[in-house]
Amino acid sequence: MRIVIALGGNALLRRGQPMTAENQRANVRVAAERIARVVPGNEVVVAHGNGPQVGLLSLQAAAYPAVAPYPLDVLGAQTEAMIGYVIEQELGNLLPGEQHLATILTMVEVDPADPAFEHPTKPIGPVYDRETAERLAAANGWSVAPDGDGVRRVVPSPRPRRIFEIAPIRTLLEGGTIVICAGGGGIPTRYDAEGRLHGVEAVIDKDLAASLLAQQLGADLLVIATDVEGVYLDWGTPHRRRLGVVTPAELAGLDLPTGSMGPKVEAACGFVEATGHEAVIGSLTDIADIVAGDAGTRVRAG
């Protein structure tokens, strides 16, 4: 079975944790242990988030005023390589030596006319208290928005249109390589009027990019791994209940948070509607059961 696994941010950094290399490696090690269980007999592609990492690099760059801060597309490339390196290493420590792994820096085309550029919504970087967030926003020209009990920087999140490296990703996958790609939704790029490719100051939603990746690879299963067991109704109340097997039509009428579960449901439904195959939203800790068909919210064609 060909499986695309989209790792949520909790696989790299848990809320409130300091963004140290040691903490991120420890979290990746846990994720790798879960992923390694589903490698035998399957073709596996791993995508991942990078919001906290891009935000940290942006802050670090701003602390050195002698050079203009690097744009978000360059920071995205840096984090793709960094996170891919750690995932490769931790998976390699668990799998047989003959198992090949590769990280592919992945450029993803976006539309410069996408309305997302007028309405930044994608959170990056750490969570601040409101006073600190407003001070940084004023100093750096940021947009900020509430995130749980705090406030985070938000940037444009245009929709992914095309994955440029899909052919080499497919070739590696067919050769038995576990591929880590489309990290952080991929590196946002666009063509200018002269047909030249440029980076874009944005961050693509990693779940939507993983859905497009799974569609273009002809995946049998899309797994969106997060820190909850599935999609819940009445979340945050004593009456909350997890959805089991649902169709895209049944999910369409739900009011879900745009910054968290909403994109995951949209990504899952998009994959199912485009391919007729199954997508699952569930906990990273349950990934073996998800692949076996026994856990998560399973989205199936109606």
GROMACS .gro file of C-alpha atoms in nm:
model
  302
    1MET     CA    1   0.000   0.000   0.000
    2ARG     CA    2   0.123   0.350  -0.085
    3ILE     CA    3   0.080   0.579   0.217
    4VAL     CA    4   0.136   0.953   0.257
    5ILE     CA    5   0.174   1.055   0.623
    6ALA     CA    6   0.137   1.423   0.716
    7LEU     CA    7   0.295   1.488   1.055
    8GLY     CA    8   0.139   1.762   1.264
    9GLY     CA    9   0.344   2.020   1.448
   10ASN     CA   10   0.322   1.819   1.770
   11ALA     CA   11   0.545   1.557   1.608
   12LEU     CA   12   0.826   1.812   1.618
   13LEU     CA   13   0.744   2.044   1.906
   14ARG     CA   14   0.475   2.033   2.170
   15ARG     CA   15   0.292   2.347   2.276
   16GLY     CA   16   0.489   2.536   2.537
   17GLN     CA   17   0.816   2.347   2.481
   18PRO     CA   18   1.132   2.551   2.424
   19MET     CA   19   1.235   2.526   2.059
   20THR     CA   20   1.565   2.353   2.126
   21ALA     CA   21   1.722   2.106   1.886
   22GLU     CA   22   1.716   1.846   2.165
   23ASN     CA   23   1.340   1.880   2.223
   24GLN     CA   24   1.264   1.856   1.853
   25ARG     CA   25   1.484   1.551   1.806
   26ALA     CA   26   1.319   1.378   2.103
   27ASN     CA   27   0.975   1.439   1.953
   28VAL     CA   28   1.085   1.322   1.608
   29ARG     CA   29   1.225   1.006   1.767
   30VAL     CA   30   0.879   0.926   1.904
   31ALA     CA   31   0.722   0.995   1.563
   32ALA     CA   32   0.981   0.778   1.391
   33GLU     CA   33   0.905   0.487   1.623
   34ARG     CA   34   0.539   0.504   1.519
   35ILE     CA   35   0.613   0.542   1.148
   36ALA     CA   36   0.863   0.255   1.149
   37ARG     CA   37   0.583   0.017   1.250
   38VAL     CA   38   0.399   0.070   0.921
   39VAL     CA   39   0.699   0.061   0.687
   40PRO     CA   40   0.712  -0.319   0.630
   41GLY     CA   41   0.513  -0.406   0.320
   42ASN     CA   42   0.422  -0.046   0.239
   43GLU     CA   43   0.554   0.249   0.035
   44VAL     CA   44   0.579   0.548   0.269
   45VAL     CA   45   0.607   0.922   0.207
   46VAL     CA   46   0.633   1.163   0.500
   47ALA     CA   47   0.532   1.531   0.495
   48HIS     CA   48   0.556   1.758   0.797
   49GLY     CA   49   0.489   2.102   0.937
   50ASN     CA   50   0.747   2.373   1.001
   51GLY     CA   51   0.563   2.672   1.148
   52PRO     CA   52   0.756   2.702   1.476
   53GLN     CA   53   1.089   2.644   1.301
   54VAL     CA   54   1.031   2.908   1.032
   55GLY     CA   55   0.918   3.153   1.299
   56LEU     CA   56   1.229   3.091   1.509
   57LEU     CA   57   1.464   3.137   1.214
   58SER     CA   58   1.282   3.459   1.129
   59LEU     CA   59   1.333   3.589   1.482
   60GLN     CA   60   1.698   3.488   1.484
   61ALA     CA   61   1.755   3.663   1.152
   62ALA     CA   62   1.593   3.981   1.282
   63ALA     CA   63   1.845   3.987   1.569
   64TYR     CA   64   2.127   4.053   1.319
   65PRO     CA   65   2.041   4.390   1.161
   66ALA     CA   66   2.355   4.410   0.944
   67VAL     CA   67   2.186   4.181   0.688
   68ALA     CA   68   1.824   4.191   0.576
   69PRO     CA   69   1.625   3.892   0.711
   70TYR     CA   70   1.591   3.602   0.468
   71PRO     CA   71   1.246   3.569   0.306
   72LEU     CA   72   1.001   3.300   0.410
   73ASP     CA   73   1.063   3.080   0.104
   74VAL     CA   74   1.435   3.059   0.190
   75LEU     CA   75   1.354   2.988   0.554
   76GLY     CA   76   1.114   2.719   0.436
   77ALA     CA   77   1.394   2.553   0.239
   78GLN     CA   78   1.623   2.567   0.541
   79THR     CA   79   1.365   2.404   0.767
   80GLU     CA   80   1.278   2.136   0.510
   81ALA     CA   81   1.641   2.029   0.507
   82MET     CA   82   1.685   2.052   0.883
   83ILE     CA   83   1.370   1.858   0.973
   84GLY     CA   84   1.423   1.604   0.694
   85TYR     CA   85   1.771   1.538   0.824
   86VAL     CA   86   1.642   1.458   1.173
   87ILE     CA   87   1.353   1.242   1.046
   88GLU     CA   88   1.589   1.049   0.818
   89GLN     CA   89   1.835   0.990   1.098
   90GLU     CA   90   1.580   0.878   1.355
   91LEU     CA   91   1.399   0.649   1.110
   92GLY     CA   92   1.734   0.511   0.992
   93ASN     CA   93   1.823   0.421   1.350
   94LEU     CA   94   1.513   0.201   1.366
   95LEU     CA   95   1.495   0.041   1.022
   96PRO     CA   96   1.721  -0.213   0.851
   97GLY     CA   97   2.040  -0.069   0.707
   98GLU     CA   98   1.935  -0.152   0.351
   99GLN     CA   99   1.626   0.071   0.378
  100HIS     CA  100   1.691   0.386   0.177
  101LEU     CA  101   1.567   0.727   0.291
  102ALA     CA  102   1.580   1.061   0.111
  103THR     CA  103   1.470   1.418   0.177
  104ILE     CA  104   1.359   1.619  -0.127
  105LEU     CA  105   1.346   1.998  -0.111
  106THR     CA  106   1.004   2.056  -0.263
  107MET     CA  107   0.895   2.367  -0.449
  108VAL     CA  108   0.519   2.417  -0.470
  109GLU     CA  109   0.357   2.661  -0.710
  110VAL     CA  110   0.100   2.909  -0.580
  111ASP     CA  111  -0.117   3.166  -0.755
  112PRO     CA  112   0.003   3.525  -0.693
  113ALA     CA  113  -0.363   3.632  -0.717
  114ASP     CA  114  -0.468   3.394  -0.439
  115PRO     CA  115  -0.691   3.590  -0.195
  116ALA     CA  116  -0.490   3.448   0.095
  117PHE     CA  117  -0.229   3.719   0.033
  118GLU     CA  118  -0.484   3.978   0.145
  119HIS     CA  119  -0.588   3.780   0.454
  120PRO     CA  120  -0.293   3.626   0.647
  121THR     CA  121  -0.409   3.330   0.857
  122LYS     CA  122  -0.119   3.082   0.886
  123PRO     CA  123   0.043   3.089   1.233
  124ILE     CA  124   0.421   3.066   1.253
  125GLY     CA  125   0.670   3.101   1.535
  126PRO     CA  126   0.614   3.084   1.910
  127VAL     CA  127   0.304   3.179   2.108
  128TYR     CA  128   0.332   3.521   2.275
  129ASP     CA  129   0.133   3.706   2.535
  130ARG     CA  130  -0.072   3.985   2.374
  131GLU     CA  131   0.152   4.270   2.487
  132THR     CA  132   0.465   4.108   2.345
  133ALA     CA  133   0.290   4.012   2.021
  134GLU     CA  134   0.160   4.364   1.964
  135ARG     CA  135   0.504   4.512   2.031
  136LEU     CA  136   0.672   4.275   1.784
  137ALA     CA  137   0.397   4.330   1.528
  138ALA     CA  138   0.445   4.706   1.543
  139ALA     CA  139   0.823   4.676   1.519
  140ASN     CA  140   0.828   4.423   1.233
  141GLY     CA  141   0.511   4.497   1.037
  142TRP     CA  142   0.360   4.160   1.127
  143SER     CA  143   0.000   4.048   1.128
  144VAL     CA  144  -0.095   3.861   1.447
  145ALA     CA  145  -0.396   3.660   1.560
  146PRO     CA  146  -0.516   3.475   1.873
  147ASP     CA  147  -0.385   3.121   1.920
  148GLY     CA  148  -0.528   2.943   2.223
  149ASP     CA  149  -0.448   3.154   2.529
  150GLY     CA  150  -0.185   3.357   2.343
  151VAL     CA  151  -0.112   3.532   2.017
  152ARG     CA  152   0.104   3.428   1.718
  153ARG     CA  153   0.232   3.587   1.403
  154VAL     CA  154   0.023   3.495   1.096
  155VAL     CA  155   0.130   3.503   0.730
  156PRO     CA  156  -0.046   3.437   0.397
  157SER     CA  157  -0.127   3.072   0.323
  158PRO     CA  158  -0.208   3.035  -0.048
  159ARG     CA  159  -0.337   2.707  -0.185
  160PRO     CA  160  -0.087   2.466  -0.343
  161ARG     CA  161  -0.131   2.425  -0.718
  162ARG     CA  162   0.158   2.211  -0.840
  163ILE     CA  163   0.447   2.012  -0.689
  164PHE     CA  164   0.751   2.063  -0.908
  165GLU     CA  165   0.951   1.763  -0.782
  166ILE     CA  166   0.671   1.507  -0.814
  167ALA     CA  167   0.858   1.301  -1.077
  168PRO     CA  168   1.176   1.241  -0.871
  169ILE     CA  169   0.961   1.177  -0.561
  170ARG     CA  170   0.769   0.911  -0.753
  171THR     CA  171   1.089   0.755  -0.890
  172LEU     CA  172   1.243   0.726  -0.544
  173LEU     CA  173   0.923   0.584  -0.399
  174GLU     CA  174   0.893   0.321  -0.670
  175GLY     CA  175   1.252   0.222  -0.599
  176GLY     CA  176   1.171   0.143  -0.236
  177THR     CA  177   1.294   0.467  -0.079
  178ILE     CA  178   1.108   0.632   0.209
  179VAL     CA  179   1.074   0.994   0.096
  180ILE     CA  180   1.047   1.299   0.323
  181CYS     CA  181   0.912   1.589   0.116
  182ALA     CA  182   0.671   1.884   0.096
  183GLY     CA  183   0.790   1.988   0.441
  184GLY     CA  184   0.596   2.282   0.576
  185GLY     CA  185   0.369   2.261   0.273
  186GLY     CA  186   0.667   2.297   0.041
  187ILE     CA  187   0.860   2.607  -0.064
  188PRO     CA  188   0.604   2.857  -0.202
  189THR     CA  189   0.697   2.972  -0.553
  190ARG     CA  190   0.537   3.147  -0.851
  191TYR     CA  191   0.615   3.245  -1.208
  192ASP     CA  192   0.653   3.611  -1.301
  193ALA     CA  193   0.542   3.773  -1.627
  194GLU     CA  194   0.871   3.668  -1.793
  195GLY     CA  195   0.823   3.304  -1.695
  196ARG     CA  196   1.091   3.313  -1.425
  197LEU     CA  197   1.032   3.119  -1.103
  198HIS     CA  198   1.052   3.313  -0.775
  199GLY     CA  199   0.997   3.245  -0.408
  200VAL     CA  200   0.690   3.388  -0.233
  201GLU     CA  201   0.658   3.543   0.113
  202ALA     CA  202   0.407   3.289   0.244
  203VAL     CA  203   0.367   2.948   0.411
  204ILE     CA  204   0.152   2.679   0.247
  205ASP     CA  205  -0.069   2.465   0.468
  206LYS     CA  206   0.111   2.133   0.503
  207ASP     CA  207  -0.210   1.925   0.510
  208LEU     CA  208  -0.336   2.072   0.183
  209ALA     CA  209   0.007   2.016   0.028
  210ALA     CA  210   0.011   1.657   0.158
  211SER     CA  211  -0.332   1.600   0.005
  212LEU     CA  212  -0.211   1.726  -0.335
  213LEU     CA  213   0.104   1.514  -0.298
  214ALA     CA  214  -0.103   1.203  -0.220
  215GLN     CA  215  -0.328   1.268  -0.519
  216GLN     CA  216  -0.039   1.313  -0.760
  217LEU     CA  217   0.141   1.004  -0.629
  218GLY     CA  218  -0.170   0.786  -0.657
  219ALA     CA  219  -0.157   0.704  -0.286
  220ASP     CA  220  -0.388   0.440  -0.144
  221LEU     CA  221  -0.413   0.614   0.193
  222LEU     CA  222  -0.359   0.966   0.329
  223VAL     CA  223  -0.289   0.981   0.702
  224ILE     CA  224  -0.310   1.320   0.871
  225ALA     CA  225  -0.142   1.257   1.205
  226THR     CA  226  -0.211   1.503   1.485
  227ASP     CA  227  -0.236   1.508   1.866
  228VAL     CA  228  -0.603   1.404   1.894
  229GLU     CA  229  -0.772   1.076   1.810
  230GLY     CA  230  -0.984   1.218   1.529
  231VAL     CA  231  -1.243   1.481   1.440
  232TYR     CA  232  -1.472   1.563   1.730
  233LEU     CA  233  -1.815   1.718   1.753
  234ASP     CA  234  -1.878   1.949   2.050
  235TRP     CA  235  -1.503   1.975   2.113
  236GLY     CA  236  -1.421   2.130   2.449
  237THR     CA  237  -1.748   2.024   2.612
  238PRO     CA  238  -1.841   1.721   2.826
  239HIS     CA  239  -2.049   1.601   2.531
  240ARG     CA  240  -1.768   1.579   2.280
  241ARG     CA  241  -1.774   1.273   2.057
  242ARG     CA  242  -1.536   1.148   1.793
  243LEU     CA  243  -1.653   1.083   1.441
  244GLY     CA  244  -1.578   0.734   1.313
  245VAL     CA  245  -1.644   0.673   0.943
  246VAL     CA  246  -1.777   0.976   0.753
  247THR     CA  247  -1.813   1.103   0.397
  248PRO     CA  248  -1.698   1.441   0.264
  249ALA     CA  249  -2.064   1.542   0.233
  250GLU     CA  250  -2.122   1.473   0.602
  251LEU     CA  251  -1.819   1.681   0.698
  252ALA     CA  252  -1.910   1.972   0.471
  253GLY     CA  253  -2.167   2.117   0.708
  254LEU     CA  254  -1.950   2.116   1.019
  255ASP     CA  255  -1.817   2.438   1.170
  256LEU     CA  256  -1.451   2.359   1.236
  257PRO     CA  257  -1.167   2.589   1.348
  258THR     CA  258  -0.996   2.739   1.042
  259GLY     CA  259  -0.653   2.734   1.205
  260SER     CA  260  -0.646   2.374   1.324
  261MET     CA  261  -0.893   2.101   1.229
  262GLY     CA  262  -1.054   2.286   0.939
  263PRO     CA  263  -0.759   2.249   0.696
  264LYS     CA  264  -0.713   1.885   0.795
  265VAL     CA  265  -1.074   1.803   0.710
  266GLU     CA  266  -1.049   2.001   0.385
  267ALA     CA  267  -0.731   1.814   0.292
  268ALA     CA  268  -0.882   1.475   0.373
  269CYS     CA  269  -1.200   1.547   0.179
  270GLY     CA  270  -1.005   1.679  -0.119
  271PHE     CA  271  -0.802   1.360  -0.140
  272VAL     CA  272  -1.109   1.134  -0.110
  273GLU     CA  273  -1.309   1.328  -0.367
  274ALA     CA  274  -1.020   1.331  -0.615
  275THR     CA  275  -0.918   0.965  -0.583
  276GLY     CA  276  -1.197   0.764  -0.421
  277HIS     CA  277  -0.942   0.637  -0.171
  278GLU     CA  278  -0.951   0.678   0.206
  279ALA     CA  279  -0.807   0.953   0.426
  280VAL     CA  280  -0.775   0.929   0.802
  281ILE     CA  281  -0.731   1.199   1.066
  282GLY     CA  282  -0.601   1.062   1.393
  283SER     CA  283  -0.336   1.050   1.661
  284LEU     CA  284   0.026   0.989   1.572
  285THR     CA  285   0.044   0.739   1.857
  286ASP     CA  286  -0.227   0.530   1.684
  287ILE     CA  287  -0.067   0.525   1.340
  288ALA     CA  288  -0.032   0.146   1.318
  289ASP     CA  289  -0.400   0.107   1.407
  290ILE     CA  290  -0.491   0.382   1.160
  291VAL     CA  291  -0.318   0.195   0.876
  292ALA     CA  292  -0.484  -0.128   0.991
  293GLY     CA  293  -0.824   0.042   0.971
  294ASP     CA  294  -0.896   0.046   1.345
  295ALA     CA  295  -0.847   0.408   1.458
  296GLY     CA  296  -0.902   0.770   1.364
  297THR     CA  297  -1.178   0.954   1.182
  298ARG     CA  298  -1.194   0.778   0.845
  299VAL     CA  299  -1.316   0.979   0.547
  300ARG     CA  300  -1.456   0.763   0.266
  301ALA     CA  301  -1.628   0.833  -0.061
  302GLY     CA  302  -2.005   0.837  -0.027
   0.00000   0.00000   0.00000
